[in-house]
Amino acid sequence: VQLQASGGGLVQAGSSLRLSCAASGRTNSTYIMGWFRQTLGKEREFVGALRRSGGSTFYSDSVRGRFTVSGDNAKKEVYLQMNSLKPEDTAAYYCAAGRSWPASSVYEYEYWGQGTQVTVSS
């Protein structure tokens, strides 16, 4: 499974941004799509995840109510809609795929895309 994240950029606080993650390869072997973020010198942090079958989602406390994970199985894409962005949301964002639900640990995800940088200015 190959994952390609895109959509990052520089935005002002309070703005919105949508990240996309395109999957290819044997995607039927993965049931969960997750988003993580990481800043320099810190561990990769769970943001949110989507169960492809049924569409269940769950989020970290820091983004719940502001961020939404959704997906389009036909396009093999997953999205992270980020609203009311804050400077502390600045990070490299990664999409990941796995088979455990719910899964919020990096160790529960088998496949990773490259990061896309999100910078929120105050």
N, CA and C of each residue as an Amber inpcrd file, in Angstrom:
protein
   366
   0.8570000  -1.1900000   0.0000000   0.0000000   0.0000000   0.0000000
   0.8920000   1.2380000   0.0000000   0.6020000   2.1420000  -0.9010000
   1.3470000   3.4050000  -0.9640000   0.3760000   4.5450000  -0.6440000
   0.8570000   5.4820000   0.1370000   0.0400000   6.6160000   0.5460000
   0.7260000   7.9170000   0.1590000  -0.0490000   8.8460000  -0.3530000
   0.4850000  10.1400000  -0.7790000  -0.3610000  11.2430000  -0.1730000
   0.2210000  11.9740000   0.7650000  -0.4880000  13.0750000   1.4120000
  -0.2030000  14.3900000   0.6940000  -1.1950000  15.2620000   0.6920000
  -1.0360000  16.5630000   0.0500000  -1.9900000  17.5650000   0.6820000
  -1.8050000  18.8390000   0.3480000  -2.7370000  19.8720000   0.7870000
  -2.2190000  20.7890000   1.8660000  -1.0160000  20.5560000   2.3580000
  -0.4770000  21.4170000   3.3870000  -0.1800000  22.8130000   2.8680000
   0.0880000  23.7130000   3.8010000   0.4160000  25.0730000   3.4010000
   0.5270000  25.9900000   4.5950000   0.6500000  27.2730000   4.2990000
   0.7550000  28.3130000   5.3210000  -0.5760000  29.0580000   5.3850000
  -1.1890000  29.0700000   6.5700000  -2.4740000  29.7390000   6.7510000
  -2.4470000  30.5530000   8.0330000  -3.4240000  31.4290000   8.1780000
  -3.5320000  32.2180000   9.3880000  -4.3910000  31.4980000  10.4180000
  -4.1820000  31.8410000  11.6590000  -5.0000000  31.2760000  12.7270000
  -6.4690000  31.5650000  12.4570000  -7.3050000  30.5620000  12.7340000
  -8.7330000  30.6940000  12.4830000  -9.1690000  30.2100000  11.1220000
  -8.2030000  29.9510000  10.2560000  -8.5130000  29.5030000   8.8950000
  -8.7950000  28.0090000   8.8580000  -9.1560000  27.5580000   7.6600000
  -9.4080000  26.1340000   7.4290000  -8.4670000  25.6170000   6.3550000
  -8.2380000  24.3280000   6.3900000  -7.3840000  23.6800000   5.3980000
  -7.8340000  22.2230000   5.2920000  -7.7680000  21.6780000   4.0980000
  -8.1130000  20.2690000   3.9280000  -6.9320000  19.5150000   3.3580000
  -6.5380000  18.4810000   4.0520000  -5.4860000  17.5950000   3.5900000
  -6.1090000  16.3850000   2.9020000  -5.3990000  15.8720000   1.9250000
  -5.8460000  14.6680000   1.2250000  -4.7840000  13.6000000   1.3190000
  -5.2270000  12.3680000   1.2710000  -4.3130000  11.2280000   1.2640000
  -4.8270000  10.2420000   0.2280000  -4.0380000  10.0300000  -0.8090000
  -4.4010000   9.1050000  -1.8710000  -3.7100000   7.7720000  -1.6430000
  -4.4790000   6.6950000  -1.6890000  -3.9380000   5.3620000  -1.4670000
  -3.9060000   4.5850000  -2.7710000  -2.9050000   3.7380000  -2.9010000
  -2.8040000   2.8630000  -4.0690000  -2.2240000   1.5360000  -3.6260000
  -2.3410000   0.5480000  -4.4870000  -1.8520000  -0.7760000  -4.1420000
  -2.9570000  -1.6070000  -3.5080000  -2.5920000  -2.5240000  -2.6360000
  -3.5440000  -3.4650000  -2.0380000  -4.2900000  -2.8140000  -0.8810000
  -5.1030000  -1.8420000  -1.2060000  -5.8090000  -1.0930000  -0.1630000
  -6.8770000  -1.9110000   0.5360000  -7.3400000  -2.9890000  -0.0940000
  -8.3510000  -3.8320000   0.5510000  -7.8190000  -4.5210000   1.7930000
  -6.5200000  -4.5300000   1.9560000  -5.9260000  -5.1780000   3.1240000
  -5.8790000  -4.2530000   4.3290000  -6.2630000  -3.0080000   4.1360000
  -6.2290000  -2.0440000   5.2380000  -7.6310000  -1.5290000   5.4960000
  -8.0100000  -1.4570000   6.7600000  -9.3620000  -1.0840000   7.1220000
  -9.4620000   0.2850000   7.7730000  -8.3360000   0.7480000   8.2940000
  -8.3150000   1.9770000   9.0730000  -7.3720000   2.9760000   8.4190000
  -7.8400000   4.2070000   8.3320000  -6.9880000   5.2800000   7.8470000
  -6.8450000   6.3030000   8.9600000  -5.6150000   6.6480000   9.2600000
  -5.3710000   7.5830000  10.3400000  -4.5440000   8.7750000   9.9040000
  -4.6310000   9.8250000  10.7060000  -3.8000000  11.0110000  10.5140000
  -3.0130000  11.2580000  11.8020000  -1.7610000  11.5580000  11.6150000
  -0.8650000  11.8920000  12.7140000  -0.1740000  13.1990000  12.3750000
   0.4390000  13.8020000  13.3720000   1.2390000  14.9940000  13.1200000
   2.4750000  14.9660000  13.9980000   3.4770000  15.6930000  13.5420000
   4.7530000  15.6710000  14.2460000   5.4660000  17.0060000  14.0710000
   5.9870000  17.5120000  15.1760000   6.8370000  18.6940000  15.1330000
   8.2540000  18.2810000  15.4800000   9.1800000  19.1130000  15.1240000
  10.5900000  18.7950000  15.2910000  10.9130000  18.4940000  16.7460000
  11.5320000  17.3510000  16.9710000  11.9580000  16.9740000  18.3070000
  10.8940000  16.3190000  19.1660000   9.7020000  16.1530000  18.6100000
   8.6160000  15.5290000  19.3720000   8.1640000  14.2390000  18.7070000
   7.4820000  13.4170000  19.4900000   6.9650000  12.1650000  18.9590000
   5.7690000  12.4330000  18.0420000   5.5430000  11.5060000  17.1560000
   4.4010000  11.6170000  16.2570000   3.1140000  11.4580000  17.0680000
   2.1900000  12.3670000  16.8460000   0.9780000  12.4640000  17.6700000
  -0.2550000  12.0770000  16.8590000  -1.1100000  11.2740000  17.4500000
  -2.3590000  10.8830000  16.7990000  -3.2990000  12.0750000  16.6830000
  -3.9590000  12.1830000  15.5150000  -4.9160000  13.2530000  15.2720000
  -6.3280000  12.6790000  15.1510000  -6.5430000  11.7780000  14.2360000
  -7.8620000  11.2030000  14.0350000  -7.7810000  10.0060000  13.1190000
  -8.8500000   9.2080000  13.0980000  -8.8640000   8.0060000  12.2750000
 -10.2620000   7.7130000  11.7790000 -10.2910000   7.0000000  10.6710000
 -11.5410000   6.6310000  10.0130000 -11.5510000   5.1350000   9.7610000
 -12.6710000   4.5090000  10.1050000 -12.8490000   3.1160000   9.7530000
 -13.5210000   3.0840000   8.3890000 -12.8720000   2.5050000   7.3880000
 -13.3550000   2.5910000   6.0200000 -14.7310000   1.9560000   5.8740000
 -14.9710000   0.8630000   6.5950000 -16.2700000   0.2120000   6.5510000
 -17.1520000   0.7960000   7.6350000 -18.1920000   1.4810000   7.2480000
 -19.0930000   2.0710000   8.2230000 -18.8460000   3.5370000   8.4920000
 -17.6150000   3.9920000   8.2780000 -17.3180000   5.4060000   8.4230000
 -17.1330000   5.9120000   9.8360000 -16.9520000   5.0260000  10.8110000
 -16.7270000   5.4950000  12.1800000 -15.4360000   6.2790000  12.2590000
 -15.4380000   7.2610000  13.1410000 -14.2510000   8.0860000  13.3350000
 -13.9870000   8.2830000  14.8250000 -12.7520000   8.6000000  15.1480000
 -12.4540000   9.0790000  16.4900000 -11.2390000   9.9890000  16.4240000
 -11.1090000  10.8560000  17.4320000 -10.1560000  11.9470000  17.3820000
  -9.4240000  12.1160000  18.7110000  -8.3040000  12.7830000  18.6150000
  -7.6190000  13.1770000  19.8390000  -8.3830000  14.3340000  20.4740000
  -8.1790000  14.5120000  21.7620000  -8.8750000  15.5910000  22.4750000
  -8.4950000  16.9590000  21.9290000  -7.2750000  17.0920000  21.4340000
  -6.7840000  18.4000000  21.0120000  -7.4370000  18.9000000  19.7220000
  -8.0320000  17.9970000  18.9450000  -8.6200000  18.4210000  17.6730000
 -10.1070000  18.1250000  17.5750000 -10.6360000  17.3800000  18.5310000
 -12.0500000  17.0020000  18.4510000 -12.9180000  18.2480000  18.3900000
 -13.8530000  18.2490000  17.4440000 -14.7300000  19.3970000  17.2530000
 -14.2170000  20.3960000  16.2350000 -12.9420000  20.3310000  15.8980000
 -12.3530000  21.2310000  14.8980000 -11.9430000  20.4770000  13.6310000
 -11.4840000  19.2550000  13.7880000 -11.0030000  18.4700000  12.6520000
 -11.9840000  17.3480000  12.3390000 -12.0750000  16.9950000  11.0710000
 -12.9480000  15.9080000  10.6340000 -12.2170000  15.0390000   9.6290000
 -12.2390000  13.7400000   9.8770000 -11.6710000  12.7710000   8.9380000
 -12.8100000  12.1690000   8.1290000 -12.6330000  12.1180000   6.8210000
 -13.6400000  11.5140000   5.9620000 -12.9240000  10.7830000   4.8390000
 -13.6870000  10.0130000   4.0790000 -13.0390000   9.2510000   3.0220000
 -13.9510000   9.0090000   1.8450000 -13.3430000   8.6980000   0.7530000
 -14.0540000   8.3280000  -0.4720000 -13.4560000   6.9990000  -0.9180000
 -14.1570000   5.9110000  -0.6180000 -13.6090000   4.5910000  -0.9310000
 -13.4470000   4.3830000  -2.4400000 -14.3350000   4.9580000  -3.2200000
 -14.2470000   4.7990000  -4.6700000 -12.9720000   5.4360000  -5.2140000
 -12.6020000   6.5760000  -4.6500000 -11.3830000   7.2610000  -5.0790000
 -10.1580000   6.8000000  -4.3100000 -10.3720000   5.9900000  -3.2790000
  -9.2710000   5.5450000  -2.4100000  -8.5620000   6.7590000  -1.8120000
  -9.3470000   7.6830000  -1.3400000  -8.7900000   8.8820000  -0.7380000
  -9.3750000   9.0990000   0.6580000  -8.5800000   9.6930000   1.5120000
  -9.0040000  10.0830000   2.8450000  -8.6480000  11.5470000   3.0250000
  -9.4880000  12.2450000   3.7820000  -9.3140000  13.6730000   3.9400000
  -9.2680000  14.0480000   5.4180000  -8.5740000  15.1170000   5.6850000
  -8.5690000  15.7000000   7.0210000  -8.9700000  17.1680000   6.8660000
 -10.2010000  17.4640000   7.2330000 -10.6820000  18.8290000   7.2020000
 -10.3390000  19.4820000   8.5210000  -9.5780000  20.5580000   8.4510000
  -9.1130000  21.2330000   9.6620000  -9.7090000  22.6350000   9.6930000
 -10.5150000  22.8890000  10.7130000 -11.1400000  24.2010000  10.8790000
 -10.6090000  24.8750000  12.1450000 -10.8110000  26.1690000  12.2130000
 -10.3890000  26.9400000  13.3920000  -8.9510000  26.6200000  13.7760000
  -8.0810000  26.6620000  12.8030000  -6.6870000  26.2880000  13.0330000
  -6.0070000  27.2290000  14.0130000  -5.1300000  26.6460000  14.8080000
  -4.3870000  27.3730000  15.8240000  -2.8900000  27.2440000  15.5300000
  -2.0810000  28.1660000  16.0170000  -0.6300000  28.0410000  15.8040000
  -0.0790000  26.7100000  16.3140000  -0.6640000  26.1840000  17.3730000
  -0.1760000  24.9060000  17.9120000  -0.5210000  23.7140000  17.0250000
  -1.3120000  23.9310000  15.9860000  -1.5770000  22.8720000  15.0100000
  -0.4490000  22.7620000  13.9740000   0.4840000  23.6800000  14.0240000
   1.6090000  23.6490000  13.0890000   2.4040000  22.3580000  13.2650000
   2.5680000  21.6370000  12.1720000   3.2610000  20.3480000  12.2110000
   3.3230000  19.7710000  10.8060000   4.1090000  18.7130000  10.6780000
   4.0360000  17.8760000   9.4810000   2.9540000  16.8450000   9.7250000
   2.0360000  16.7180000   8.7980000   0.9040000  15.8010000   8.9420000
   1.1250000  14.5730000   8.0630000   0.8690000  13.4040000   8.6630000
   1.0800000  12.1410000   7.9790000  -0.2170000  11.3350000   7.9440000
  -0.4760000  10.6870000   6.8250000  -1.5660000   9.7240000   6.7910000
  -0.9790000   8.3180000   6.9160000  -1.8010000   7.4180000   7.4450000
  -1.3430000   6.0620000   7.6970000  -2.4970000   5.0910000   7.5070000
  -2.1720000   3.8400000   7.2610000  -3.1800000   2.8080000   7.0680000
  -2.8520000   1.5920000   7.9340000  -3.9020000   0.9920000   8.4710000
  -3.7050000  -0.1690000   9.3110000  -4.9270000  -1.0440000   9.3420000
  -4.9380000  -1.9880000  10.2970000  -6.0350000  -2.9550000  10.3560000
  -6.6790000  -3.0730000  11.7260000  -6.2150000  -2.3220000  12.6950000
  -6.7880000  -2.4040000  14.0430000  -7.7130000  -1.2290000  14.2860000
  -8.7680000  -1.5020000  15.0370000  -9.7320000  -0.4480000  15.3800000
 -10.1830000  -0.5980000  16.8220000 -10.2030000   0.5040000  17.5710000
  -9.6160000   1.7930000  17.1950000  -8.0970000   1.7650000  17.3650000
  -7.4300000   2.6130000  16.6600000  -5.9740000   2.6080000  16.6920000
  -5.4620000   4.0380000  16.7540000  -4.7380000   4.3600000  17.8200000
  -4.1900000   5.6960000  17.9620000  -2.6850000   5.6830000  18.1810000
  -2.0850000   4.5170000  18.1520000  -0.6470000   4.4100000  18.3320000
   0.0200000   4.2300000  16.9730000   1.1930000   4.8210000  16.8210000
   1.9180000   4.6740000  15.5550000   2.2250000   3.2170000  15.2690000
   2.3290000   2.4140000  16.3140000   2.6940000   1.0110000  16.1430000
   1.5480000   0.1740000  15.5850000   0.3510000   0.7370000  15.5830000
  -0.8110000   0.0050000  15.0830000  -1.0550000   0.2600000  13.6060000
  -0.2370000   1.0810000  12.9960000  -0.3870000   1.3900000  11.5810000
   0.7880000   0.8000000  10.8010000   0.4710000   0.1930000   9.6770000
   1.4850000  -0.5430000   8.9100000   2.0770000   0.2660000   7.7750000
   1.2990000   1.1780000   7.2360000   1.7470000   1.9070000   6.0550000
   1.6650000   3.4110000   6.3320000   2.6340000   4.1330000   5.7970000
   2.7260000   5.5680000   6.0440000   3.0050000   6.3110000   4.7490000
   2.4110000   7.4850000   4.6510000   2.7390000   8.3840000   3.5610000
   3.8050000   9.3650000   4.0190000   4.2750000  10.1700000   3.0990000
   5.2230000  11.2070000   3.4690000   4.4480000  12.3490000   4.1310000
   5.0850000  13.1890000   4.8440000   4.4010000  14.2690000   5.5330000
   4.0810000  15.4300000   4.6250000   3.0570000  16.1760000   5.0000000
   2.7500000  17.4350000   4.3330000   2.7080000  18.5070000   5.4190000
   3.4380000  19.5760000   5.2020000   3.6300000  20.5830000   6.2480000
   2.4440000  21.5420000   6.3210000   1.9820000  21.7450000   7.5500000
   0.9470000  22.7430000   7.8220000   1.5390000  23.7550000   8.7930000
   1.5130000  25.0050000   8.4200000   2.0220000  26.0720000   9.2690000
   0.9080000  27.0870000   9.4910000   0.6160000  27.3290000  10.7710000
  -0.4510000  28.2610000  11.1240000   0.1760000  29.4690000  11.7980000
   0.0170000  30.6160000  11.1910000   0.5960000  31.8370000  11.7500000
  -0.4270000  32.5270000  12.6590000   0.0800000  33.2100000  13.6590000
  -0.8040000  33.8910000  14.6130000  -1.1240000  35.3100000  14.1650000
